[in-house]
Amino acid sequence: MAVKAKICGITDDVSARTAIDDSAGMLGFISFPKSPRHLDLDRMAQLIANATAYTAHVNKATKCVSVLVDPDDLLLEAITQQVRPDLIQLHGHESPERVRHIRTRFGIPLIKAISVESRSDVLSAAPYEEMVEHLLFDAKPPKDAALPGGVGARFDWTLMEGYPSARPWLLAGGLTPWNVAEAVSQSKATLVDVSSGVERAPGLKDAALISQFLKAVKEI
């Protein structure tokens, strides 16, 4: 199965179009004020509308994802009605019960991020399986970190070997154009997620690095 990539933390149209042109599977747009990639809802809605229109124009299949951290129902309602992404990624401490509520109430496909440090963290994802389109396994951030992801940390990719998921899952955390092939080889992932690994500074995507990452993914 061909490996597909999600480029996360998009903040401008150039980065989005570069990723779409190079056949990214998904684009991630973050609404979390502590993140250097934070977008208010108006800006996120405009970027997603532009990306969706461009995807149709160039006949690609790239999906747009709103990335949220422990969102309340008010924010989720605004996202589904105003921003209208293809999927919502939950990147906080949302419980299985909370995820079930979100899926039932809002009816939008979900990605649930799981922070990983050990094999037990990987296996803790099982209760989410039936409610989500994908799971995303990311490195557990340092205890003093302000962000739940996007800090360039990585975990032991071999912890993912043999994970019995019913759906394709995403591998995230510290990926770059230079290590993504090794990461896929060790983890057996068929979907990968990158943010800081294609930036020239926190929150500033580099179009050349996006293209380089997606080229590396295609060559796996």
JSON list of C-alpha atoms in Angstrom, two decimals:
[
{"chain": "A", "resi": 1, "resn": "MET", "atom": "CA", "xyz": [0.00, 0.00, 0.00]},
{"chain": "A", "resi": 2, "resn": "ALA", "atom": "CA", "xyz": [1.32, 3.45, -0.94]},
{"chain": "A", "resi": 3, "resn": "VAL", "atom": "CA", "xyz": [2.19, 5.71, 1.97]},
{"chain": "A", "resi": 4, "resn": "LYS", "atom": "CA", "xyz": [0.31, 9.02, 2.17]},
{"chain": "A", "resi": 5, "resn": "ALA", "atom": "CA", "xyz": [1.23, 12.16, 4.10]},
{"chain": "A", "resi": 6, "resn": "LYS", "atom": "CA", "xyz": [-0.51, 14.83, 6.12]},
{"chain": "A", "resi": 7, "resn": "ILE", "atom": "CA", "xyz": [1.16, 18.25, 6.21]},
{"chain": "A", "resi": 8, "resn": "CYS", "atom": "CA", "xyz": [0.07, 19.84, 9.47]},
{"chain": "A", "resi": 9, "resn": "GLY", "atom": "CA", "xyz": [0.19, 23.41, 10.74]},
{"chain": "A", "resi": 10, "resn": "ILE", "atom": "CA", "xyz": [-0.59, 25.09, 7.42]},
{"chain": "A", "resi": 11, "resn": "THR", "atom": "CA", "xyz": [-0.87, 28.88, 7.81]},
{"chain": "A", "resi": 12, "resn": "ASP", "atom": "CA", "xyz": [-0.74, 30.20, 4.24]},
{"chain": "A", "resi": 13, "resn": "ASP", "atom": "CA", "xyz": [-2.03, 29.46, 0.76]},
{"chain": "A", "resi": 14, "resn": "VAL", "atom": "CA", "xyz": [1.41, 28.86, -0.77]},
{"chain": "A", "resi": 15, "resn": "SER", "atom": "CA", "xyz": [2.15, 26.00, 1.62]},
{"chain": "A", "resi": 16, "resn": "ALA", "atom": "CA", "xyz": [-1.29, 24.52, 1.05]},
{"chain": "A", "resi": 17, "resn": "ARG", "atom": "CA", "xyz": [-0.96, 24.64, -2.73]},
{"chain": "A", "resi": 18, "resn": "THR", "atom": "CA", "xyz": [2.55, 23.20, -2.65]},
{"chain": "A", "resi": 19, "resn": "ALA", "atom": "CA", "xyz": [1.30, 20.26, -0.57]},
{"chain": "A", "resi": 20, "resn": "ILE", "atom": "CA", "xyz": [-1.72, 19.73, -2.83]},
{"chain": "A", "resi": 21, "resn": "ASP", "atom": "CA", "xyz": [0.39, 19.88, -6.00]},
{"chain": "A", "resi": 22, "resn": "ASP", "atom": "CA", "xyz": [2.70, 17.22, -4.54]},
{"chain": "A", "resi": 23, "resn": "SER", "atom": "CA", "xyz": [-0.25, 14.97, -3.64]},
{"chain": "A", "resi": 24, "resn": "ALA", "atom": "CA", "xyz": [-0.46, 15.31, 0.13]},
{"chain": "A", "resi": 25, "resn": "GLY", "atom": "CA", "xyz": [-3.28, 13.16, 1.47]},
{"chain": "A", "resi": 26, "resn": "MET", "atom": "CA", "xyz": [-4.33, 15.70, 4.10]},
{"chain": "A", "resi": 27, "resn": "LEU", "atom": "CA", "xyz": [-3.64, 19.25, 5.27]},
{"chain": "A", "resi": 28, "resn": "GLY", "atom": "CA", "xyz": [-3.89, 20.21, 8.94]},
{"chain": "A", "resi": 29, "resn": "PHE", "atom": "CA", "xyz": [-5.00, 23.66, 10.15]},
{"chain": "A", "resi": 30, "resn": "ILE", "atom": "CA", "xyz": [-4.54, 24.35, 13.87]},
{"chain": "A", "resi": 31, "resn": "SER", "atom": "CA", "xyz": [-6.75, 26.34, 16.21]},
{"chain": "A", "resi": 32, "resn": "PHE", "atom": "CA", "xyz": [-4.89, 26.43, 19.54]},
{"chain": "A", "resi": 33, "resn": "PRO", "atom": "CA", "xyz": [-3.72, 29.83, 20.81]},
{"chain": "A", "resi": 34, "resn": "LYS", "atom": "CA", "xyz": [-0.49, 28.52, 22.37]},
{"chain": "A", "resi": 35, "resn": "SER", "atom": "CA", "xyz": [0.69, 27.14, 19.02]},
{"chain": "A", "resi": 36, "resn": "PRO", "atom": "CA", "xyz": [2.88, 29.19, 16.65]},
{"chain": "A", "resi": 37, "resn": "ARG", "atom": "CA", "xyz": [0.64, 27.74, 13.93]},
{"chain": "A", "resi": 38, "resn": "HIS", "atom": "CA", "xyz": [-2.61, 28.98, 15.51]},
{"chain": "A", "resi": 39, "resn": "LEU", "atom": "CA", "xyz": [-5.35, 30.26, 13.23]},
{"chain": "A", "resi": 40, "resn": "ASP", "atom": "CA", "xyz": [-8.49, 32.09, 14.28]},
{"chain": "A", "resi": 41, "resn": "LEU", "atom": "CA", "xyz": [-11.65, 30.62, 12.81]},
{"chain": "A", "resi": 42, "resn": "ASP", "atom": "CA", "xyz": [-12.05, 33.24, 10.08]},
{"chain": "A", "resi": 43, "resn": "ARG", "atom": "CA", "xyz": [-8.52, 32.64, 8.83]},
{"chain": "A", "resi": 44, "resn": "MET", "atom": "CA", "xyz": [-8.89, 28.87, 9.05]},
{"chain": "A", "resi": 45, "resn": "ALA", "atom": "CA", "xyz": [-12.17, 29.00, 7.16]},
{"chain": "A", "resi": 46, "resn": "GLN", "atom": "CA", "xyz": [-10.60, 31.08, 4.39]},
{"chain": "A", "resi": 47, "resn": "LEU", "atom": "CA", "xyz": [-7.54, 28.85, 4.05]},
{"chain": "A", "resi": 48, "resn": "ILE", "atom": "CA", "xyz": [-9.66, 25.69, 3.96]},
{"chain": "A", "resi": 49, "resn": "ALA", "atom": "CA", "xyz": [-12.04, 27.22, 1.40]},
{"chain": "A", "resi": 50, "resn": "ASN", "atom": "CA", "xyz": [-9.07, 28.20, -0.76]},
{"chain": "A", "resi": 51, "resn": "ALA", "atom": "CA", "xyz": [-7.45, 24.78, -0.40]},
{"chain": "A", "resi": 52, "resn": "THR", "atom": "CA", "xyz": [-10.70, 22.97, -1.20]},
{"chain": "A", "resi": 53, "resn": "ALA", "atom": "CA", "xyz": [-11.25, 25.07, -4.33]},
{"chain": "A", "resi": 54, "resn": "TYR", "atom": "CA", "xyz": [-7.65, 24.53, -5.47]},
{"chain": "A", "resi": 55, "resn": "THR", "atom": "CA", "xyz": [-7.89, 20.78, -4.83]},
{"chain": "A", "resi": 56, "resn": "ALA", "atom": "CA", "xyz": [-10.92, 20.60, -7.11]},
{"chain": "A", "resi": 57, "resn": "HIS", "atom": "CA", "xyz": [-9.24, 22.79, -9.73]},
{"chain": "A", "resi": 58, "resn": "VAL", "atom": "CA", "xyz": [-6.17, 20.55, -10.01]},
{"chain": "A", "resi": 59, "resn": "ASN", "atom": "CA", "xyz": [-8.17, 17.32, -9.58]},
{"chain": "A", "resi": 60, "resn": "LYS", "atom": "CA", "xyz": [-6.46, 16.12, -6.41]},
{"chain": "A", "resi": 61, "resn": "ALA", "atom": "CA", "xyz": [-7.93, 14.27, -3.43]},
{"chain": "A", "resi": 62, "resn": "THR", "atom": "CA", "xyz": [-6.38, 16.20, -0.52]},
{"chain": "A", "resi": 63, "resn": "LYS", "atom": "CA", "xyz": [-8.56, 16.46, 2.61]},
{"chain": "A", "resi": 64, "resn": "CYS", "atom": "CA", "xyz": [-8.61, 19.39, 5.03]},
{"chain": "A", "resi": 65, "resn": "VAL", "atom": "CA", "xyz": [-8.40, 18.78, 8.78]},
{"chain": "A", "resi": 66, "resn": "SER", "atom": "CA", "xyz": [-9.17, 21.20, 11.63]},
{"chain": "A", "resi": 67, "resn": "VAL", "atom": "CA", "xyz": [-6.80, 20.38, 14.52]},
{"chain": "A", "resi": 68, "resn": "LEU", "atom": "CA", "xyz": [-8.22, 21.20, 17.97]},
{"chain": "A", "resi": 69, "resn": "VAL", "atom": "CA", "xyz": [-7.14, 20.63, 21.58]},
{"chain": "A", "resi": 70, "resn": "ASP", "atom": "CA", "xyz": [-9.87, 19.67, 24.07]},
{"chain": "A", "resi": 71, "resn": "PRO", "atom": "CA", "xyz": [-12.53, 21.70, 22.21]},
{"chain": "A", "resi": 72, "resn": "ASP", "atom": "CA", "xyz": [-15.87, 22.46, 23.83]},
{"chain": "A", "resi": 73, "resn": "ASP", "atom": "CA", "xyz": [-19.13, 22.03, 21.95]},
{"chain": "A", "resi": 74, "resn": "LEU", "atom": "CA", "xyz": [-19.35, 25.75, 21.18]},
{"chain": "A", "resi": 75, "resn": "LEU", "atom": "CA", "xyz": [-16.03, 25.66, 19.30]},
{"chain": "A", "resi": 76, "resn": "LEU", "atom": "CA", "xyz": [-16.96, 22.43, 17.56]},
{"chain": "A", "resi": 77, "resn": "GLU", "atom": "CA", "xyz": [-20.24, 23.92, 16.41]},
{"chain": "A", "resi": 78, "resn": "ALA", "atom": "CA", "xyz": [-18.40, 26.93, 14.99]},
{"chain": "A", "resi": 79, "resn": "ILE", "atom": "CA", "xyz": [-15.87, 24.68, 13.26]},
{"chain": "A", "resi": 80, "resn": "THR", "atom": "CA", "xyz": [-18.50, 22.47, 11.63]},
{"chain": "A", "resi": 81, "resn": "GLN", "atom": "CA", "xyz": [-20.75, 25.35, 10.56]},
{"chain": "A", "resi": 82, "resn": "GLN", "atom": "CA", "xyz": [-18.22, 28.08, 9.70]},
{"chain": "A", "resi": 83, "resn": "VAL", "atom": "CA", "xyz": [-14.97, 26.32, 8.81]},
{"chain": "A", "resi": 84, "resn": "ARG", "atom": "CA", "xyz": [-16.43, 23.12, 7.31]},
{"chain": "A", "resi": 85, "resn": "PRO", "atom": "CA", "xyz": [-13.35, 20.85, 7.24]},
{"chain": "A", "resi": 86, "resn": "ASP", "atom": "CA", "xyz": [-13.39, 17.29, 5.95]},
{"chain": "A", "resi": 87, "resn": "LEU", "atom": "CA", "xyz": [-12.24, 15.95, 9.33]},
{"chain": "A", "resi": 88, "resn": "ILE", "atom": "CA", "xyz": [-11.57, 17.18, 12.86]},
{"chain": "A", "resi": 89, "resn": "GLN", "atom": "CA", "xyz": [-8.43, 16.10, 14.71]},
{"chain": "A", "resi": 90, "resn": "LEU", "atom": "CA", "xyz": [-8.69, 15.93, 18.51]},
{"chain": "A", "resi": 91, "resn": "HIS", "atom": "CA", "xyz": [-5.21, 16.48, 19.90]},
{"chain": "A", "resi": 92, "resn": "GLY", "atom": "CA", "xyz": [-5.89, 16.92, 23.61]},
{"chain": "A", "resi": 93, "resn": "HIS", "atom": "CA", "xyz": [-6.90, 14.67, 26.49]},
{"chain": "A", "resi": 94, "resn": "GLU", "atom": "CA", "xyz": [-10.33, 13.80, 25.09]},
{"chain": "A", "resi": 95, "resn": "SER", "atom": "CA", "xyz": [-11.70, 10.62, 26.70]},
{"chain": "A", "resi": 96, "resn": "PRO", "atom": "CA", "xyz": [-13.39, 7.87, 24.67]},
{"chain": "A", "resi": 97, "resn": "GLU", "atom": "CA", "xyz": [-16.72, 9.09, 26.07]},
{"chain": "A", "resi": 98, "resn": "ARG", "atom": "CA", "xyz": [-16.00, 12.64, 24.93]},
{"chain": "A", "resi": 99, "resn": "VAL", "atom": "CA", "xyz": [-14.99, 11.45, 21.46]},
{"chain": "A", "resi": 100, "resn": "ARG", "atom": "CA", "xyz": [-18.17, 9.38, 21.20]},
{"chain": "A", "resi": 101, "resn": "HIS", "atom": "CA", "xyz": [-20.23, 12.45, 22.14]},
{"chain": "A", "resi": 102, "resn": "ILE", "atom": "CA", "xyz": [-18.48, 14.58, 19.51]},
{"chain": "A", "resi": 103, "resn": "ARG", "atom": "CA", "xyz": [-18.97, 11.99, 16.78]},
{"chain": "A", "resi": 104, "resn": "THR", "atom": "CA", "xyz": [-22.63, 11.48, 17.68]},
{"chain": "A", "resi": 105, "resn": "ARG", "atom": "CA", "xyz": [-23.52, 15.15, 18.02]},
{"chain": "A", "resi": 106, "resn": "PHE", "atom": "CA", "xyz": [-21.55, 16.61, 15.11]},
{"chain": "A", "resi": 107, "resn": "GLY", "atom": "CA", "xyz": [-21.39, 13.67, 12.71]},
{"chain": "A", "resi": 108, "resn": "ILE", "atom": "CA", "xyz": [-18.01, 14.60, 11.26]},
{"chain": "A", "resi": 109, "resn": "PRO", "atom": "CA", "xyz": [-15.14, 12.13, 10.70]},
{"chain": "A", "resi": 110, "resn": "LEU", "atom": "CA", "xyz": [-12.54, 12.34, 13.48]},
{"chain": "A", "resi": 111, "resn": "ILE", "atom": "CA", "xyz": [-8.84, 11.76, 14.02]},
{"chain": "A", "resi": 112, "resn": "LYS", "atom": "CA", "xyz": [-7.79, 11.12, 17.62]},
{"chain": "A", "resi": 113, "resn": "ALA", "atom": "CA", "xyz": [-4.19, 11.79, 18.61]},
{"chain": "A", "resi": 114, "resn": "ILE", "atom": "CA", "xyz": [-2.54, 9.45, 21.11]},
{"chain": "A", "resi": 115, "resn": "SER", "atom": "CA", "xyz": [0.62, 10.52, 22.97]},
{"chain": "A", "resi": 116, "resn": "VAL", "atom": "CA", "xyz": [3.18, 7.70, 23.00]},
{"chain": "A", "resi": 117, "resn": "GLU", "atom": "CA", "xyz": [6.09, 6.92, 25.27]},
{"chain": "A", "resi": 118, "resn": "SER", "atom": "CA", "xyz": [5.60, 3.18, 25.76]},
{"chain": "A", "resi": 119, "resn": "ARG", "atom": "CA", "xyz": [3.82, 0.22, 24.19]},
{"chain": "A", "resi": 120, "resn": "SER", "atom": "CA", "xyz": [1.06, 0.59, 26.81]},
{"chain": "A", "resi": 121, "resn": "ASP", "atom": "CA", "xyz": [0.34, 4.08, 25.42]},
{"chain": "A", "resi": 122, "resn": "VAL", "atom": "CA", "xyz": [-0.09, 2.55, 21.96]},
{"chain": "A", "resi": 123, "resn": "LEU", "atom": "CA", "xyz": [-2.49, -0.10, 23.25]},
{"chain": "A", "resi": 124, "resn": "SER", "atom": "CA", "xyz": [-4.50, 2.54, 25.15]},
{"chain": "A", "resi": 125, "resn": "ALA", "atom": "CA", "xyz": [-5.82, 3.71, 21.78]},
{"chain": "A", "resi": 126, "resn": "ALA", "atom": "CA", "xyz": [-8.10, 0.68, 21.37]},
{"chain": "A", "resi": 127, "resn": "PRO", "atom": "CA", "xyz": [-11.22, 2.23, 23.01]},
{"chain": "A", "resi": 128, "resn": "TYR", "atom": "CA", "xyz": [-11.23, 5.01, 20.39]},
{"chain": "A", "resi": 129, "resn": "GLU", "atom": "CA", "xyz": [-11.15, 2.74, 17.35]},
{"chain": "A", "resi": 130, "resn": "GLU", "atom": "CA", "xyz": [-14.86, 2.47, 16.67]},
{"chain": "A", "resi": 131, "resn": "MET", "atom": "CA", "xyz": [-15.48, 6.26, 16.88]},
{"chain": "A", "resi": 132, "resn": "VAL", "atom": "CA", "xyz": [-12.75, 7.62, 14.62]},
{"chain": "A", "resi": 133, "resn": "GLU", "atom": "CA", "xyz": [-11.67, 7.56, 11.01]},
{"chain": "A", "resi": 134, "resn": "HIS", "atom": "CA", "xyz": [-8.01, 7.44, 12.01]},
{"chain": "A", "resi": 135, "resn": "LEU", "atom": "CA", "xyz": [-5.81, 7.33, 15.07]},
{"chain": "A", "resi": 136, "resn": "LEU", "atom": "CA", "xyz": [-2.66, 9.45, 15.12]},
{"chain": "A", "resi": 137, "resn": "PHE", "atom": "CA", "xyz": [0.29, 8.35, 17.24]},
{"chain": "A", "resi": 138, "resn": "ASP", "atom": "CA", "xyz": [2.53, 11.24, 18.31]},
{"chain": "A", "resi": 139, "resn": "ALA", "atom": "CA", "xyz": [5.48, 11.51, 20.69]},
{"chain": "A", "resi": 140, "resn": "LYS", "atom": "CA", "xyz": [4.48, 12.30, 24.26]},
{"chain": "A", "resi": 141, "resn": "PRO", "atom": "CA", "xyz": [5.64, 15.89, 24.87]},
{"chain": "A", "resi": 142, "resn": "PRO", "atom": "CA", "xyz": [7.95, 16.80, 27.76]},
{"chain": "A", "resi": 143, "resn": "LYS", "atom": "CA", "xyz": [6.10, 17.42, 31.03]},
{"chain": "A", "resi": 144, "resn": "ASP", "atom": "CA", "xyz": [6.80, 21.16, 30.89]},
{"chain": "A", "resi": 145, "resn": "ALA", "atom": "CA", "xyz": [5.81, 21.54, 27.21]},
{"chain": "A", "resi": 146, "resn": "ALA", "atom": "CA", "xyz": [3.15, 24.11, 26.34]},
{"chain": "A", "resi": 147, "resn": "LEU", "atom": "CA", "xyz": [2.13, 22.22, 23.20]},
{"chain": "A", "resi": 148, "resn": "PRO", "atom": "CA", "xyz": [0.69, 18.71, 22.85]},
{"chain": "A", "resi": 149, "resn": "GLY", "atom": "CA", "xyz": [2.51, 18.20, 19.55]},
{"chain": "A", "resi": 150, "resn": "GLY", "atom": "CA", "xyz": [4.48, 19.92, 16.82]},
{"chain": "A", "resi": 151, "resn": "VAL", "atom": "CA", "xyz": [7.62, 20.21, 18.93]},
{"chain": "A", "resi": 152, "resn": "GLY", "atom": "CA", "xyz": [9.83, 17.90, 16.85]},
{"chain": "A", "resi": 153, "resn": "ALA", "atom": "CA", "xyz": [9.94, 15.13, 19.48]},
{"chain": "A", "resi": 154, "resn": "ARG", "atom": "CA", "xyz": [9.93, 11.52, 18.33]},
{"chain": "A", "resi": 155, "resn": "PHE", "atom": "CA", "xyz": [9.30, 8.17, 19.99]},
{"chain": "A", "resi": 156, "resn": "ASP", "atom": "CA", "xyz": [10.52, 4.63, 19.42]},
{"chain": "A", "resi": 157, "resn": "TRP", "atom": "CA", "xyz": [8.85, 3.81, 16.11]},
{"chain": "A", "resi": 158, "resn": "THR", "atom": "CA", "xyz": [9.20, 0.06, 16.66]},
{"chain": "A", "resi": 159, "resn": "LEU", "atom": "CA", "xyz": [6.53, 0.36, 19.39]},
{"chain": "A", "resi": 160, "resn": "MET", "atom": "CA", "xyz": [3.97, 0.52, 16.58]},
{"chain": "A", "resi": 161, "resn": "GLU", "atom": "CA", "xyz": [4.89, -2.81, 15.00]},
{"chain": "A", "resi": 162, "resn": "GLY", "atom": "CA", "xyz": [1.93, -5.13, 14.82]},
{"chain": "A", "resi": 163, "resn": "TYR", "atom": "CA", "xyz": [-0.57, -2.61, 16.18]},
{"chain": "A", "resi": 164, "resn": "PRO", "atom": "CA", "xyz": [-3.93, -4.29, 15.44]},
{"chain": "A", "resi": 165, "resn": "SER", "atom": "CA", "xyz": [-5.85, -1.34, 14.03]},
{"chain": "A", "resi": 166, "resn": "ALA", "atom": "CA", "xyz": [-8.96, -1.77, 11.91]},
{"chain": "A", "resi": 167, "resn": "ARG", "atom": "CA", "xyz": [-8.18, 1.48, 10.08]},
{"chain": "A", "resi": 168, "resn": "PRO", "atom": "CA", "xyz": [-5.05, 3.13, 8.69]},
{"chain": "A", "resi": 169, "resn": "TRP", "atom": "CA", "xyz": [-3.33, 5.19, 11.38]},
{"chain": "A", "resi": 170, "resn": "LEU", "atom": "CA", "xyz": [-0.95, 8.13, 11.20]},
{"chain": "A", "resi": 171, "resn": "LEU", "atom": "CA", "xyz": [2.58, 8.25, 12.57]},
{"chain": "A", "resi": 172, "resn": "ALA", "atom": "CA", "xyz": [3.72, 11.67, 13.84]},
{"chain": "A", "resi": 173, "resn": "GLY", "atom": "CA", "xyz": [6.50, 13.15, 15.92]},
{"chain": "A", "resi": 174, "resn": "GLY", "atom": "CA", "xyz": [9.88, 14.33, 14.73]},
{"chain": "A", "resi": 175, "resn": "LEU", "atom": "CA", "xyz": [9.49, 13.28, 11.10]},
{"chain": "A", "resi": 176, "resn": "THR", "atom": "CA", "xyz": [11.62, 14.95, 8.42]},
{"chain": "A", "resi": 177, "resn": "PRO", "atom": "CA", "xyz": [12.38, 14.38, 4.74]},
{"chain": "A", "resi": 178, "resn": "TRP", "atom": "CA", "xyz": [15.51, 12.53, 5.85]},
{"chain": "A", "resi": 179, "resn": "ASN", "atom": "CA", "xyz": [14.04, 10.07, 8.36]},
{"chain": "A", "resi": 180, "resn": "VAL", "atom": "CA", "xyz": [10.51, 9.38, 7.10]},
{"chain": "A", "resi": 181, "resn": "ALA", "atom": "CA", "xyz": [11.55, 6.28, 5.15]},
{"chain": "A", "resi": 182, "resn": "GLU", "atom": "CA", "xyz": [13.22, 4.82, 8.25]},
{"chain": "A", "resi": 183, "resn": "ALA", "atom": "CA", "xyz": [10.16, 5.72, 10.35]},
{"chain": "A", "resi": 184, "resn": "VAL", "atom": "CA", "xyz": [7.83, 3.87, 7.97]},
{"chain": "A", "resi": 185, "resn": "SER", "atom": "CA", "xyz": [10.18, 0.89, 7.79]},
{"chain": "A", "resi": 186, "resn": "GLN", "atom": "CA", "xyz": [10.28, 0.56, 11.58]},
{"chain": "A", "resi": 187, "resn": "SER", "atom": "CA", "xyz": [6.64, 1.35, 12.36]},
{"chain": "A", "resi": 188, "resn": "LYS", "atom": "CA", "xyz": [4.89, -0.09, 9.27]},
{"chain": "A", "resi": 189, "resn": "ALA", "atom": "CA", "xyz": [2.77, 3.07, 9.04]},
{"chain": "A", "resi": 190, "resn": "THR", "atom": "CA", "xyz": [0.85, 3.78, 5.86]},
{"chain": "A", "resi": 191, "resn": "LEU", "atom": "CA", "xyz": [0.07, 7.40, 6.83]},
{"chain": "A", "resi": 192, "resn": "VAL", "atom": "CA", "xyz": [2.58, 9.94, 8.16]},
{"chain": "A", "resi": 193, "resn": "ASP", "atom": "CA", "xyz": [2.12, 13.41, 9.65]},
{"chain": "A", "resi": 194, "resn": "VAL", "atom": "CA", "xyz": [4.69, 16.22, 9.64]},
{"chain": "A", "resi": 195, "resn": "SER", "atom": "CA", "xyz": [4.67, 19.79, 10.94]},
{"chain": "A", "resi": 196, "resn": "SER", "atom": "CA", "xyz": [7.91, 21.20, 12.37]},
{"chain": "A", "resi": 197, "resn": "GLY", "atom": "CA", "xyz": [9.96, 18.92, 10.10]},
{"chain": "A", "resi": 198, "resn": "VAL", "atom": "CA", "xyz": [9.02, 21.04, 7.07]},
{"chain": "A", "resi": 199, "resn": "GLU", "atom": "CA", "xyz": [9.53, 24.46, 8.66]},
{"chain": "A", "resi": 200, "resn": "ARG", "atom": "CA", "xyz": [12.35, 26.99, 8.51]},
{"chain": "A", "resi": 201, "resn": "ALA", "atom": "CA", "xyz": [11.21, 28.40, 11.89]},
{"chain": "A", "resi": 202, "resn": "PRO", "atom": "CA", "xyz": [8.34, 27.55, 14.26]},
{"chain": "A", "resi": 203, "resn": "GLY", "atom": "CA", "xyz": [5.11, 28.17, 12.38]},
{"chain": "A", "resi": 204, "resn": "LEU", "atom": "CA", "xyz": [6.81, 29.10, 9.10]},
{"chain": "A", "resi": 205, "resn": "LYS", "atom": "CA", "xyz": [6.45, 26.36, 6.51]},
{"chain": "A", "resi": 206, "resn": "ASP", "atom": "CA", "xyz": [9.14, 25.96, 3.85]},
{"chain": "A", "resi": 207, "resn": "ALA", "atom": "CA", "xyz": [7.69, 25.05, 0.44]},
{"chain": "A", "resi": 208, "resn": "ALA", "atom": "CA", "xyz": [10.92, 23.33, -0.62]},
{"chain": "A", "resi": 209, "resn": "LEU", "atom": "CA", "xyz": [10.90, 21.14, 2.49]},
{"chain": "A", "resi": 210, "resn": "ILE", "atom": "CA", "xyz": [7.23, 20.27, 1.97]},
{"chain": "A", "resi": 211, "resn": "SER", "atom": "CA", "xyz": [8.03, 19.12, -1.57]},
{"chain": "A", "resi": 212, "resn": "GLN", "atom": "CA", "xyz": [11.10, 17.26, -0.36]},
{"chain": "A", "resi": 213, "resn": "PHE", "atom": "CA", "xyz": [9.13, 15.46, 2.34]},
{"chain": "A", "resi": 214, "resn": "LEU", "atom": "CA", "xyz": [6.36, 14.44, -0.05]},
{"chain": "A", "resi": 215, "resn": "LYS", "atom": "CA", "xyz": [8.91, 13.26, -2.61]},
{"chain": "A", "resi": 216, "resn": "ALA", "atom": "CA", "xyz": [10.56, 11.12, 0.08]},
{"chain": "A", "resi": 217, "resn": "VAL", "atom": "CA", "xyz": [7.16, 9.65, 0.99]},
{"chain": "A", "resi": 218, "resn": "LYS", "atom": "CA", "xyz": [6.41, 8.78, -2.65]},
{"chain": "A", "resi": 219, "resn": "GLU", "atom": "CA", "xyz": [9.72, 6.94, -2.91]},
{"chain": "A", "resi": 220, "resn": "ILE", "atom": "CA", "xyz": [9.03, 4.64, 0.05]}
]
